[in-house]
Short mmCIF file of C-alpha atoms and ligand atoms in Angstrom, two decimals:
data_model
loop_
_atom_site.label_atom_id
_atom_site.label_comp_id
_atom_site.label_asym_id
_atom_site.label_seq_id
_atom_site.Cartn_x
_atom_site.Cartn_y
_atom_site.Cartn_z
CA UNK A 237 16.41 -50.96 75.71
CA UNK A 238 16.32 -48.79 78.57
CA UNK A 239 13.63 -46.24 79.67
CA UNK A 240 12.99 -43.75 77.09
CA UNK A 241 13.67 -39.95 77.80
CA UNK A 242 10.85 -37.81 78.25
CA UNK A 243 11.14 -35.88 75.13
CA UNK A 244 11.44 -39.45 73.12
CA UNK A 245 8.29 -40.71 74.95
CA UNK A 246 6.27 -37.67 73.98
CA UNK A 247 7.53 -38.04 70.38
CA UNK A 248 6.64 -41.87 70.55
CA UNK A 249 3.21 -42.97 69.55
CA UNK A 250 1.20 -44.04 72.85
CA UNK A 251 1.09 -47.88 72.86
CA UNK A 252 -1.60 -47.55 75.79
CA UNK A 253 -4.50 -45.19 75.82
CA UNK A 254 -6.13 -45.04 79.17
CA UNK A 255 -9.47 -43.01 79.90
CA UNK A 256 -10.67 -42.69 83.29
CA UNK A 257 -13.93 -41.65 83.95
CA UNK A 258 -14.84 -40.35 87.73
CA UNK A 259 -18.42 -40.43 88.09
CA UNK A 260 -20.19 -37.21 88.90
CA UNK A 261 -16.68 -35.43 89.44
CA UNK A 262 -18.20 -32.17 88.54
CA UNK A 263 -15.99 -28.94 87.26
CA UNK A 264 -17.33 -27.60 90.65
CA UNK A 265 -15.65 -30.18 92.41
CA UNK A 266 -12.46 -30.12 90.63
CA UNK A 267 -12.11 -26.37 91.30
CA UNK A 268 -13.23 -26.72 94.83
CA UNK A 269 -10.46 -29.69 95.75
CA UNK A 270 -7.96 -28.75 93.18
CA UNK A 271 -5.77 -27.02 96.03
CA UNK A 272 -6.14 -30.51 98.18
CA UNK A 273 -4.77 -32.68 95.32
CA UNK A 274 -1.22 -33.88 96.23
CA UNK A 275 -1.15 -37.14 94.14
CA UNK A 276 -2.37 -38.56 90.77
CA UNK A 277 -4.65 -35.31 90.23
CA UNK A 278 -1.96 -33.12 90.89
CA UNK A 279 0.31 -34.87 88.23
CA UNK A 280 -2.49 -34.26 85.62
CA UNK A 281 -2.66 -30.78 86.56
CA UNK A 282 1.13 -30.47 84.70
CA UNK A 283 -0.72 -31.92 81.52
CA UNK A 284 -3.35 -30.30 79.18
CA UNK A 285 -5.82 -28.87 81.53
CA UNK A 286 -9.57 -28.06 80.28
CA UNK A 287 -11.62 -27.04 83.72
CA UNK A 288 -14.62 -26.15 81.46
CA UNK A 289 -15.34 -29.64 79.83
CA UNK A 290 -18.87 -30.00 78.69
CA UNK A 291 -21.12 -33.14 78.71
CA UNK A 292 -23.10 -31.02 76.44
CA UNK A 293 -26.28 -32.77 76.11
CA UNK A 294 -29.47 -32.16 77.93
CA UNK A 295 -29.78 -35.96 79.49
CA UNK A 296 -26.72 -35.82 82.25
CA UNK A 297 -26.93 -39.19 83.64
CA UNK A 298 -24.32 -41.73 83.46
CA UNK A 299 -25.20 -43.98 80.69
CA UNK A 300 -25.12 -40.98 78.16
CA UNK A 301 -22.39 -39.28 79.68
CA UNK A 302 -19.96 -42.66 79.42
CA UNK A 303 -21.16 -43.14 75.85
CA UNK A 304 -19.94 -39.71 74.65
CA UNK A 305 -16.21 -40.26 76.27
CA UNK A 306 -14.70 -42.70 73.60
CA UNK A 307 -17.05 -42.43 70.79
CA UNK A 308 -16.70 -38.69 69.99
CA UNK A 309 -20.42 -38.50 69.58
CA UNK A 310 -23.38 -37.31 71.62
CA UNK A 311 -26.28 -39.36 72.83
CA UNK A 312 -28.14 -38.29 69.57
CA UNK A 313 -25.66 -40.40 67.52
CA UNK A 314 -24.66 -43.12 70.23
CA UNK A 315 -28.47 -43.68 70.92
CA UNK A 316 -27.96 -43.62 74.81
CA UNK A 317 -30.59 -40.98 75.39
CA UNK A 318 -30.73 -41.95 79.30
CA UNK A 319 -30.15 -44.57 81.78
CA UNK A 320 -33.57 -46.08 81.08
CA UNK A 321 -36.12 -45.12 78.67
CA UNK A 322 -39.44 -46.40 77.08
CA UNK A 323 -39.94 -48.55 74.38
CA UNK A 324 -43.82 -49.31 73.95
CA UNK A 325 -43.05 -51.49 70.91
CA UNK A 326 -41.24 -54.40 72.89
CA UNK A 327 -43.29 -57.86 73.12
CA UNK A 328 -42.34 -58.10 76.80
CA UNK A 329 -44.77 -56.99 79.59
CA UNK A 330 -42.25 -54.11 80.84
CA UNK A 331 -41.44 -51.27 78.30
CA UNK A 332 -38.86 -49.70 80.53
CA UNK A 333 -35.69 -50.48 79.14
CA UNK A 334 -32.21 -50.24 80.94
CA UNK A 335 -29.22 -48.34 78.43
CA UNK A 336 -26.79 -51.63 78.90
CA UNK A 337 -29.36 -54.41 78.58
CA UNK A 338 -30.37 -56.74 76.05
CA UNK A 339 -34.29 -56.72 76.05
CA UNK A 340 -34.46 -59.40 73.38
CA UNK A 341 -33.23 -62.09 76.21
CA UNK A 342 -36.41 -64.02 77.35
CA UNK A 343 -37.96 -62.98 80.85
CA UNK A 344 -35.24 -60.16 81.01
CA UNK A 345 -36.57 -56.80 82.91
CA UNK A 346 -34.99 -53.40 83.10
CA UNK A 347 -33.82 -54.36 86.54
CA UNK A 348 -33.08 -58.24 86.13
CA UNK A 349 -31.45 -57.71 83.04
CA UNK A 350 -28.63 -59.20 80.66
CA UNK A 351 -25.82 -56.82 80.34
CA UNK A 352 -25.41 -55.97 76.77
CA UNK A 353 -23.94 -52.90 74.56
CA UNK A 354 -26.35 -53.59 71.89
CA UNK A 355 -28.15 -50.37 72.47
CA UNK A 356 -24.82 -48.20 71.98
CA UNK A 357 -25.06 -47.02 68.03
CA UNK A 358 -21.53 -45.81 67.97
CA UNK A 359 -18.03 -47.17 67.62
CA UNK A 360 -16.00 -46.87 70.52
CA UNK A 361 -12.04 -46.09 70.22
CA UNK A 362 -11.39 -50.02 71.10
CA UNK A 363 -13.83 -50.86 68.28
CA UNK A 364 -12.22 -48.59 66.02
CA UNK A 365 -8.93 -49.74 66.90
CA UNK A 366 -9.91 -53.61 66.42
CA UNK A 367 -10.94 -52.80 63.04
CA UNK A 368 -7.72 -51.64 61.80
CA UNK A 369 -5.59 -53.86 63.98
CA UNK A 370 -7.23 -56.98 65.59
CA UNK A 371 -4.16 -57.18 67.87
CA UNK A 372 -5.03 -54.34 69.71
CA UNK A 373 -6.48 -55.09 73.20
CA UNK A 374 -9.47 -53.37 75.00
CA UNK A 375 -9.94 -53.74 78.64
CA UNK A 376 -12.76 -52.29 80.73
CA UNK A 377 -13.09 -52.03 84.23
CA UNK A 378 -15.83 -49.92 86.33
CA UNK A 379 -17.77 -49.97 89.42
CA UNK A 380 -20.91 -49.83 87.05
CA UNK A 381 -21.74 -52.05 83.81
CA UNK A 382 -22.87 -49.21 82.02
CA UNK A 383 -19.67 -47.63 82.61
CA UNK A 384 -17.40 -50.34 81.38
CA UNK A 385 -19.87 -51.07 78.29
CA UNK A 386 -20.10 -47.49 76.98
CA UNK A 387 -16.32 -46.59 77.29
CA UNK A 388 -15.61 -50.36 76.30
CA UNK A 389 -17.91 -50.93 73.34
CA UNK A 390 -18.83 -53.95 71.33
CA UNK A 391 -15.56 -55.87 71.39
CA UNK A 392 -14.38 -55.62 74.84
CA UNK A 393 -11.69 -58.30 75.66
CA UNK A 394 -11.93 -58.14 79.27
CA UNK A 395 -14.43 -56.28 80.88
CA UNK A 396 -15.10 -56.15 84.88
CA UNK A 397 -17.64 -54.29 87.05
CA UNK A 398 -19.59 -54.67 90.40
CA UNK A 399 -22.76 -56.94 90.09
CA UNK A 400 -23.87 -55.61 93.73
CA UNK A 401 -22.26 -58.40 95.28
CA UNK A 402 -18.85 -59.22 93.40
CA UNK A 403 -16.81 -58.01 90.16
CA UNK A 404 -18.34 -59.85 87.14
CA UNK A 405 -17.88 -59.97 83.45
CA UNK A 406 -19.96 -59.95 80.32
CA UNK A 407 -22.55 -62.94 80.07
CA UNK A 408 -21.42 -65.80 78.17
CA UNK A 409 -17.72 -65.58 78.94
CA UNK A 410 -16.80 -69.01 80.19
CA UNK A 411 -13.18 -68.54 80.86
CA UNK A 412 -12.02 -68.47 84.59
CA UNK A 413 -11.66 -65.15 86.24
CA UNK A 414 -8.01 -63.83 85.86
CA UNK A 415 -6.41 -64.15 89.21
CA UNK A 416 -6.44 -60.33 90.08
CA UNK A 417 -10.09 -60.57 89.76
CA UNK A 418 -10.42 -63.35 92.23
CA UNK A 419 -8.17 -61.88 95.04
CA UNK A 420 -9.86 -58.73 94.58
CA UNK A 421 -13.09 -60.44 95.28
CA UNK A 422 -11.95 -62.34 98.18
CA UNK A 423 -10.46 -59.13 99.65
CA UNK A 424 -13.70 -57.40 98.96
CA UNK A 425 -16.01 -59.74 100.53
CA UNK A 426 -13.80 -60.17 103.79
CA UNK A 427 -14.04 -56.21 103.91
CA UNK A 428 -17.83 -56.29 103.69
CA UNK A 429 -18.19 -58.76 106.21
CA UNK A 430 -16.61 -56.47 108.70
CA UNK A 431 -17.95 -52.97 110.03
CA UNK A 432 -15.99 -49.92 108.80
CA UNK A 433 -15.69 -46.59 110.37
CA UNK A 434 -13.67 -44.28 108.13
CA UNK A 435 -11.44 -41.78 109.25
CA UNK A 436 -11.65 -38.36 108.58
CA UNK A 437 -8.37 -37.11 106.70
CA UNK A 438 -6.98 -34.13 108.60
CA UNK A 439 -7.58 -31.65 105.03
CA UNK A 440 -11.33 -32.66 105.44
CA UNK A 441 -11.62 -31.35 108.87
CA UNK A 442 -13.22 -28.16 107.49
CA UNK A 443 -15.67 -29.60 105.16
CA UNK A 444 -17.42 -31.63 108.46
CA UNK A 445 -20.57 -29.86 109.53
CA UNK A 446 -23.83 -32.32 110.24
CA UNK A 447 -26.59 -31.57 108.18
CA UNK A 448 -30.03 -32.78 109.05
CA UNK A 449 -32.08 -33.89 105.84
CA UNK A 450 -35.31 -35.80 106.67
CA UNK A 451 -34.60 -38.20 109.42
CA UNK A 452 -30.73 -38.64 108.08
CA UNK A 453 -28.12 -36.72 109.19
CA UNK A 454 -25.12 -36.07 106.49
CA UNK A 455 -21.90 -34.08 106.33
CA UNK A 456 -19.99 -36.10 108.84
CA UNK A 457 -18.18 -39.55 108.24
CA UNK A 458 -20.60 -42.74 108.22
CA UNK A 459 -19.84 -45.93 109.87
CA UNK A 460 -20.81 -48.72 107.48
CA UNK A 461 -22.30 -51.90 109.33
CA UNK A 462 -21.08 -55.37 108.39
CA UNK A 463 -22.87 -56.85 105.72
CA UNK A 464 -23.74 -53.57 104.14
CA UNK A 465 -23.25 -54.14 100.25
CA UNK A 466 -24.66 -50.97 99.11
CA UNK A 467 -22.74 -48.87 101.74
CA UNK A 468 -19.61 -50.51 100.54
CA UNK A 469 -20.26 -48.68 97.11
CA UNK A 470 -19.67 -45.41 99.21
CA UNK A 471 -16.56 -46.20 100.86
CA UNK A 472 -12.88 -45.82 99.74
CA UNK A 473 -12.61 -49.45 99.63
CA UNK A 474 -14.98 -49.36 96.36
CA UNK A 475 -12.64 -47.29 94.20
CA UNK A 476 -9.60 -48.95 95.40
CA UNK A 477 -10.90 -52.44 94.46
CA UNK A 478 -11.89 -51.12 90.72
CA UNK A 479 -8.52 -49.59 90.59
CA UNK A 480 -6.76 -52.66 92.00
CA UNK A 481 -8.18 -54.74 88.79
CA UNK A 482 -7.19 -52.34 86.61
CA UNK A 483 -4.05 -52.17 87.42
CA UNK A 484 -3.41 -55.70 87.72
CA UNK A 485 -4.90 -56.32 84.22
CA UNK A 486 -2.63 -53.71 83.03
CA UNK A 487 0.42 -55.59 84.54
CA UNK A 488 -0.37 -59.07 83.75
CA UNK A 489 -1.59 -58.36 80.18
CA UNK A 490 1.32 -56.22 79.48
CA UNK A 491 -0.94 -53.77 77.94
CA UNK A 492 0.99 -51.82 75.67
CA UNK A 493 3.75 -54.22 74.93
CA UNK A 494 1.89 -55.61 72.04
CA UNK A 495 2.46 -54.62 68.17
CA UNK A 496 -0.80 -52.61 67.95
CA UNK A 497 -2.09 -49.95 70.67
CA UNK A 498 -4.23 -51.07 73.54
CA UNK A 499 -7.29 -49.42 75.33
CA UNK A 500 -7.86 -49.32 79.48
CA UNK A 501 -11.05 -47.45 80.26
CA UNK A 502 -11.48 -47.21 84.08
CA UNK A 503 -14.52 -46.02 85.67
CA UNK A 504 -14.25 -45.09 89.30
CA UNK A 505 -17.77 -45.00 90.20
CA UNK A 506 -17.79 -44.20 93.79
CA UNK A 507 -17.64 -40.67 93.78
CA UNK A 508 -21.39 -40.73 92.19
CA UNK A 509 -22.46 -43.03 95.15
CA UNK A 510 -20.83 -40.46 97.48
CA UNK A 511 -22.91 -37.73 95.58
CA UNK A 512 -26.39 -39.34 95.82
CA UNK A 513 -26.00 -40.68 99.40
CA UNK A 514 -24.24 -37.81 101.11
CA UNK A 515 -24.57 -34.76 98.67
CA UNK A 516 -21.50 -33.06 97.42
CA UNK A 517 -20.45 -30.62 99.85
CA UNK A 518 -19.90 -32.35 103.23
CA UNK A 519 -16.76 -34.24 104.67
CA UNK A 520 -17.81 -37.55 103.08
CA UNK A 521 -17.10 -36.06 99.55
CA UNK A 522 -13.86 -34.19 100.68
CA UNK A 523 -12.53 -37.79 101.86
CA UNK A 524 -14.03 -39.53 98.64
CA UNK A 525 -11.86 -36.84 96.13
CA UNK A 526 -8.67 -37.44 98.26
CA UNK A 527 -9.28 -41.09 97.70
CA UNK A 528 -9.63 -40.66 93.67
CA UNK A 529 -6.68 -38.64 93.79
CA UNK A 530 -4.69 -41.42 95.42
CA UNK A 531 -6.15 -44.20 92.91
CA UNK A 532 -5.66 -41.77 90.20
CA UNK A 533 -1.80 -41.37 91.04
CA UNK A 534 -1.45 -45.28 91.78
CA UNK A 535 -2.53 -45.55 87.99
CA UNK A 536 -0.19 -43.31 86.71
CA UNK A 537 2.64 -44.97 88.73
CA UNK A 538 1.58 -48.30 87.26
CA UNK A 539 1.68 -46.81 83.75
CA UNK A 540 5.35 -45.53 84.41
CA UNK A 541 6.23 -48.78 85.38
CA UNK A 542 5.18 -50.16 82.13
CA UNK A 543 7.87 -48.30 80.41
CA UNK A 544 5.48 -47.62 77.41
CA UNK A 545 4.64 -44.58 75.96
CA UNK A 546 1.20 -44.00 77.33
CA UNK A 547 -1.60 -40.97 77.07
CA UNK A 548 -4.53 -40.66 79.90
CA UNK A 549 -7.39 -38.84 79.65
CA UNK A 550 -9.44 -38.13 82.68
CA UNK A 551 -12.95 -36.67 82.86
CA UNK A 552 -16.83 -37.59 84.13
CA UNK A 553 -19.72 -38.80 82.78
CA UNK A 554 -21.46 -35.81 83.88
CA UNK A 555 -21.37 -33.11 86.94
CA UNK A 556 -23.66 -32.48 89.94
CA UNK A 557 -24.66 -30.50 92.67
CA UNK A 558 -25.63 -30.69 96.18
CA UNK A 559 -28.68 -31.56 98.26
CA UNK A 560 -31.35 -28.98 98.35
CA UNK A 561 -31.45 -28.86 102.19
CA UNK A 562 -27.59 -27.87 102.41
CA UNK A 563 -28.02 -25.65 99.44
CA UNK A 564 -30.60 -23.78 101.34
CA UNK A 565 -28.18 -23.15 104.38
CA UNK A 566 -25.56 -22.18 102.01
CA UNK A 567 -26.81 -19.17 100.35
CA UNK A 568 -28.96 -20.98 97.45
CA UNK A 569 -32.67 -19.94 98.61
CA UNK A 570 -34.65 -21.21 95.88
CA UNK A 571 -32.88 -24.71 95.99
CA UNK A 572 -36.15 -27.09 96.42
CA UNK A 573 -36.99 -30.52 95.79
CA UNK A 574 -39.73 -31.32 92.85
CA UNK A 575 -43.14 -31.45 93.28
CA UNK A 576 -44.52 -35.03 93.11
CA UNK A 577 -47.47 -33.42 90.62
CA UNK A 578 -44.73 -33.54 87.84
CA UNK A 579 -44.12 -37.17 87.91
CA UNK A 580 -45.69 -38.35 84.15
CA UNK A 581 -47.97 -40.70 85.95
CA UNK A 582 -49.62 -38.04 88.09
CA UNK A 583 -50.14 -35.47 84.79
CA UNK A 584 -51.23 -38.51 82.69
CA UNK A 585 -54.12 -39.17 85.24
CA UNK A 586 -55.42 -35.35 84.88
CA UNK A 587 -55.06 -35.85 80.87
CA UNK A 588 -56.90 -39.03 81.10
CA UNK A 589 -59.80 -37.55 83.09
CA UNK A 590 -59.73 -34.37 80.58
CA UNK A 591 -59.70 -36.66 77.30
CA UNK A 592 -61.76 -39.63 79.00
CA UNK A 593 -59.14 -42.16 78.29
CA UNK A 594 -59.12 -45.37 80.28
CA UNK A 595 -55.41 -45.09 81.54
CA UNK A 596 -52.86 -42.38 82.26
CA UNK A 597 -51.98 -40.53 79.14
CA UNK A 598 -48.25 -40.38 80.01
CA UNK A 599 -45.33 -42.54 80.91
CA UNK A 600 -41.88 -41.79 81.95
CA UNK A 601 -38.95 -42.63 84.04
CA UNK A 602 -38.75 -39.43 85.86
CA UNK A 603 -40.52 -35.97 86.40
CA UNK A 604 -38.36 -34.51 83.70
CA UNK A 605 -36.58 -35.33 80.72
CA UNK A 606 -38.28 -37.96 78.03
CA UNK A 607 -41.78 -38.25 78.49
CA UNK A 608 -44.02 -40.48 76.25
CA UNK A 609 -47.69 -40.38 75.15
CA UNK A 610 -48.93 -44.12 76.13
CA UNK A 611 -49.37 -45.97 72.96
CA UNK A 612 -53.18 -46.88 73.50
CA UNK A 613 -54.26 -43.28 73.02
CA UNK A 614 -56.28 -43.18 69.71
CA UNK A 615 -54.48 -41.54 66.70
CA UNK A 616 -57.14 -39.12 66.31
CA UNK A 617 -56.87 -37.42 70.08
CA UNK A 618 -52.71 -37.64 70.08
CA UNK A 619 -51.97 -34.09 68.89
CA UNK A 620 -54.55 -32.54 71.04
CA UNK A 621 -53.12 -34.61 74.29
CA UNK A 622 -49.59 -33.70 73.45
CA UNK A 623 -50.38 -30.31 73.25
CA UNK A 624 -52.64 -30.35 76.76
CA UNK A 625 -49.60 -32.14 78.45
CA UNK A 626 -46.98 -29.63 77.25
CA UNK A 627 -49.33 -26.83 78.70
CA UNK A 628 -49.68 -28.58 81.85
CA UNK A 629 -46.12 -28.80 82.20
CA UNK A 630 -45.52 -25.52 81.25
CA UNK A 631 -47.83 -24.03 83.58
CA UNK A 632 -45.91 -25.42 86.53
CA UNK A 633 -43.89 -23.03 88.48
CA UNK A 634 -40.88 -25.62 88.76
CA UNK A 635 -40.76 -26.16 84.63
CA UNK A 636 -38.27 -23.97 82.67
CA UNK A 637 -38.95 -25.37 79.20
CA UNK A 638 -40.90 -28.24 77.40
CA UNK A 639 -39.77 -28.95 73.63
CA UNK A 640 -41.83 -31.79 71.48
CA UNK A 641 -39.86 -34.38 69.71
CA UNK A 642 -41.09 -32.62 66.70
CA UNK A 643 -39.77 -29.54 67.28
CA UNK A 644 -36.39 -31.17 68.12
CA UNK A 645 -36.44 -33.47 64.74
CA UNK A 646 -36.45 -30.14 62.95
CA UNK A 647 -33.51 -28.78 64.31
CA UNK A 648 -29.73 -29.12 63.11
CA UNK A 649 -27.18 -30.64 65.50
CA UNK A 650 -25.91 -27.97 67.59
CA UNK A 651 -22.24 -26.26 67.32
CA UNK A 652 -20.18 -23.54 68.75
CA UNK A 653 -19.11 -23.42 72.45
CA UNK A 654 -21.37 -25.93 74.61
CA UNK A 655 -21.55 -23.24 77.41
CA UNK A 656 -23.42 -20.71 75.17
CA UNK A 657 -26.14 -23.46 73.83
CA UNK A 658 -30.07 -22.90 74.01
CA UNK A 659 -31.94 -25.52 76.22
CA UNK A 660 -33.50 -26.70 72.84
CA UNK A 661 -29.82 -27.34 71.58
CA UNK A 662 -28.84 -29.13 74.63
CA UNK A 663 -31.88 -31.55 74.02
CA UNK A 664 -31.21 -31.88 70.45
CA UNK A 665 -27.73 -33.30 71.16
CA UNK A 666 -29.49 -36.10 73.50
CA UNK A 667 -32.41 -36.47 70.94
CA UNK A 668 -32.66 -40.02 69.21
CA UNK A 669 -36.15 -40.23 67.15
CA UNK A 670 -36.44 -43.80 67.83
CA UNK A 671 -35.91 -43.58 71.36
CA UNK A 672 -36.50 -39.98 72.66
CA UNK A 673 -39.89 -39.16 74.37
CA UNK A 674 -42.91 -37.29 72.76
CA UNK A 675 -41.96 -34.27 75.36
CA UNK A 676 -38.61 -33.26 76.70
CA UNK A 677 -39.09 -31.37 79.73
CA UNK A 678 -36.40 -29.04 81.76
CA UNK A 679 -36.97 -28.48 85.54
CA UNK A 680 -35.59 -25.12 86.61
CA UNK A 681 -32.26 -24.51 88.05
CA UNK A 682 -31.76 -26.01 91.68
CA UNK A 683 -34.95 -28.17 91.33
CA UNK A 684 -33.75 -31.46 92.54
CA UNK A 685 -35.74 -34.02 90.68
CA UNK A 686 -36.17 -36.29 93.64
CA UNK A 687 -39.14 -35.67 95.61
CA UNK A 688 -38.58 -36.93 99.08
CA UNK A 689 -35.34 -37.99 101.70
CA UNK A 690 -36.17 -41.69 101.79
CA UNK A 691 -33.49 -42.86 99.23
CA UNK A 692 -31.02 -40.74 97.09
CA UNK A 693 -30.74 -37.05 98.70
CA UNK A 694 -29.01 -35.31 95.67
CA UNK A 695 -28.73 -36.10 92.10
CA UNK A 696 -27.87 -34.82 88.73
CA UNK A 697 -29.55 -35.25 85.26
CA UNK A 698 -30.31 -31.88 84.28
CA UNK A 699 -29.91 -29.45 81.43
CA UNK A 700 -27.80 -26.92 83.68
CA UNK A 701 -24.19 -26.65 83.70
CA UNK A 702 -23.78 -27.50 87.06
CA UNK A 703 -24.62 -31.16 85.68
CA UNK A 704 -22.93 -30.73 82.34
CA UNK A 705 -19.66 -29.27 83.36
CA UNK A 706 -16.95 -31.55 84.07
CA UNK A 707 -12.84 -31.48 83.72
CA UNK A 708 -11.33 -32.96 80.71
CA UNK A 709 -7.38 -33.44 81.80
CA UNK A 710 -4.89 -34.93 79.27
CA UNK A 711 -1.79 -36.35 80.70
CA UNK A 712 1.10 -37.69 78.65
CA UNK A 713 4.85 -37.85 80.61
CA UNK A 714 7.13 -35.09 79.46
CA UNK A 715 4.40 -33.15 77.78
CA UNK A 716 4.46 -29.26 78.38
CA UNK A 717 1.39 -28.59 79.91
CA UNK A 718 -1.46 -25.49 79.63
CA UNK A 719 -4.39 -24.64 80.94
CA UNK A 720 -7.15 -23.59 78.50
CA UNK A 721 -10.54 -22.40 80.36
CA UNK A 722 -12.57 -22.10 77.34
CA UNK A 723 -15.21 -24.98 77.00
CA UNK A 724 -14.21 -27.90 75.23
CA UNK A 725 -16.64 -31.12 74.90
CA UNK A 726 -16.14 -34.68 75.82
CA UNK A 727 -16.83 -35.79 72.33
CA UNK A 728 -13.61 -34.29 71.69
CA UNK A 729 -11.70 -36.69 73.61
CA UNK A 730 -11.71 -39.35 70.85
CA UNK A 731 -10.84 -37.37 67.88
CA UNK A 732 -8.03 -35.98 69.90
CA UNK A 733 -6.79 -39.29 71.21
CA UNK A 734 -7.13 -41.10 67.83
CA UNK A 735 -4.86 -38.40 66.31
CA UNK A 736 -2.24 -39.40 68.66
CA UNK A 737 -2.05 -43.01 67.56
CA UNK A 738 -2.95 -41.91 63.80
CA UNK A 739 -6.33 -43.84 64.11
CA UNK A 740 -8.06 -42.34 60.96
CA UNK A 741 -11.83 -41.07 61.97
CA UNK A 742 -14.05 -40.60 58.78
CA UNK A 743 -15.35 -37.07 58.27
CA UNK A 744 -19.13 -36.60 59.40
CA UNK A 745 -19.15 -40.11 61.37
CA UNK A 746 -18.51 -38.24 65.13
CA UNK A 747 -19.65 -34.62 66.86
CA UNK A 748 -16.18 -34.05 68.40
CA UNK A 749 -13.18 -32.25 66.98
CA UNK A 750 -9.45 -32.85 67.84
CA UNK A 751 -8.26 -30.69 70.20
CA UNK A 752 -4.13 -29.91 69.70
CA UNK A 753 -2.39 -31.06 72.85
CA UNK A 754 0.84 -29.37 71.72
CA UNK A 755 1.29 -25.88 73.59
CA UNK A 756 4.11 -25.00 71.16
CA UNK A 757 4.17 -24.73 67.62
CA UNK A 758 3.73 -28.43 66.52
CA UNK A 759 0.25 -29.78 66.02
CA UNK A 760 -1.08 -33.20 67.94
CA UNK A 761 -3.97 -33.24 65.57
CA UNK A 762 -1.98 -33.26 62.23
CA UNK A 763 1.29 -35.26 63.32
CA UNK A 764 1.48 -38.60 61.22
ZN1 LIG B 1002 -25.40 -40.61 89.31
#
């Protein structure tokens, strides 16, 4: 059979479902760079364009965000409340856990961990497809383990992610790596061994302006020294390598050519490392996003070459915003770094003095988000310590709101347009009574929760829309595209894709709703 006509292709049920997550690709970056895209991102603009997608929950981090994309559920259901949280009931010495680890493995820690999806409480698209027909294959390739696992789920056939030194797979997999992975690993090792001075694309010249941040300079292209593995993650070569593996597996496994639909999840992670290291508004991000455009173009071309009907969604795990020093130079006078006094250890010390406790009263990963009362605080004192902690946070000029777990537990799951949600509703969408903190703290807008300029300079994770808003773009060859500026959520992706492949999703199991991608009188949500 020859290639299908475009109309027949749209009518045909997709045999490959592809999800591309561009880590930290905010709706603001999408808007800023739309005019510069010429390759894959331009093709997506002929599909169904939702420029106001929402990672609707409060904890706008990588792991929660990726957990929403193919589960149809917010972190309150997926259980992935943050990248890291505390479980004081663990028997191991370290009580901090990483979202994609298995803490039951002896001697594991939140940084020296065994990769696992056991914390993910929801089923992904791949998990659901395999229950219906075990011949469906699930392939997940990403720069980060948590991205690959949270999109892939519990029954991944092939998972590949960057370990810090090379692309690796899940623990316990003994089969030899596919040839494409060996090939990419060898090429990457050779690249890292040599220094790199990235060329500035002509289209990015207007973005090139040096800005001093502490003793660093950002905004202009940066050379990478030979052997710099972490610098590799902010180079164009990183996403290119991820793309090479994804395309290689698509081809070698003949995805879409079997008797049941296959899933390919791709996590392009470099944008996030660029954002953290250099901020979002310099030449570095410009060059990076033109690289994303090129890689997405290669992925679409590879899908075309399969001659199988496919659907692709492109979105992000969270948004982001620029570093405060450059924001101050560019019209945002209240942009600041967080006051270190807000770290849970520091507030916890003051509370320990106030209540005569032997150790700090509070535990938490960051100066916002989930904050826990120390387990050894006597039961009789806990309500008073909690009240005092809440008051101390609320009294600080950088704090916007504080909620207790009890307040959130009483709330129904939020509904309605995600851009209009209250802060409490945003936290409710992230809230898991088993895992969440006793206090949930929101910093004010434009407060970057990194106190100094020694490591990462910029970040995300806040309740504010610059961190919650992401593009959601659907593309099928031959579809008649449209743009819808009203908000939808990333949890709407799963039911939308499921409808296209007639995969039933039991009512009440997820938070998302199907989006009709047929701009005419048809309805892609009801077609059988
Ligand atoms: Zn990040």
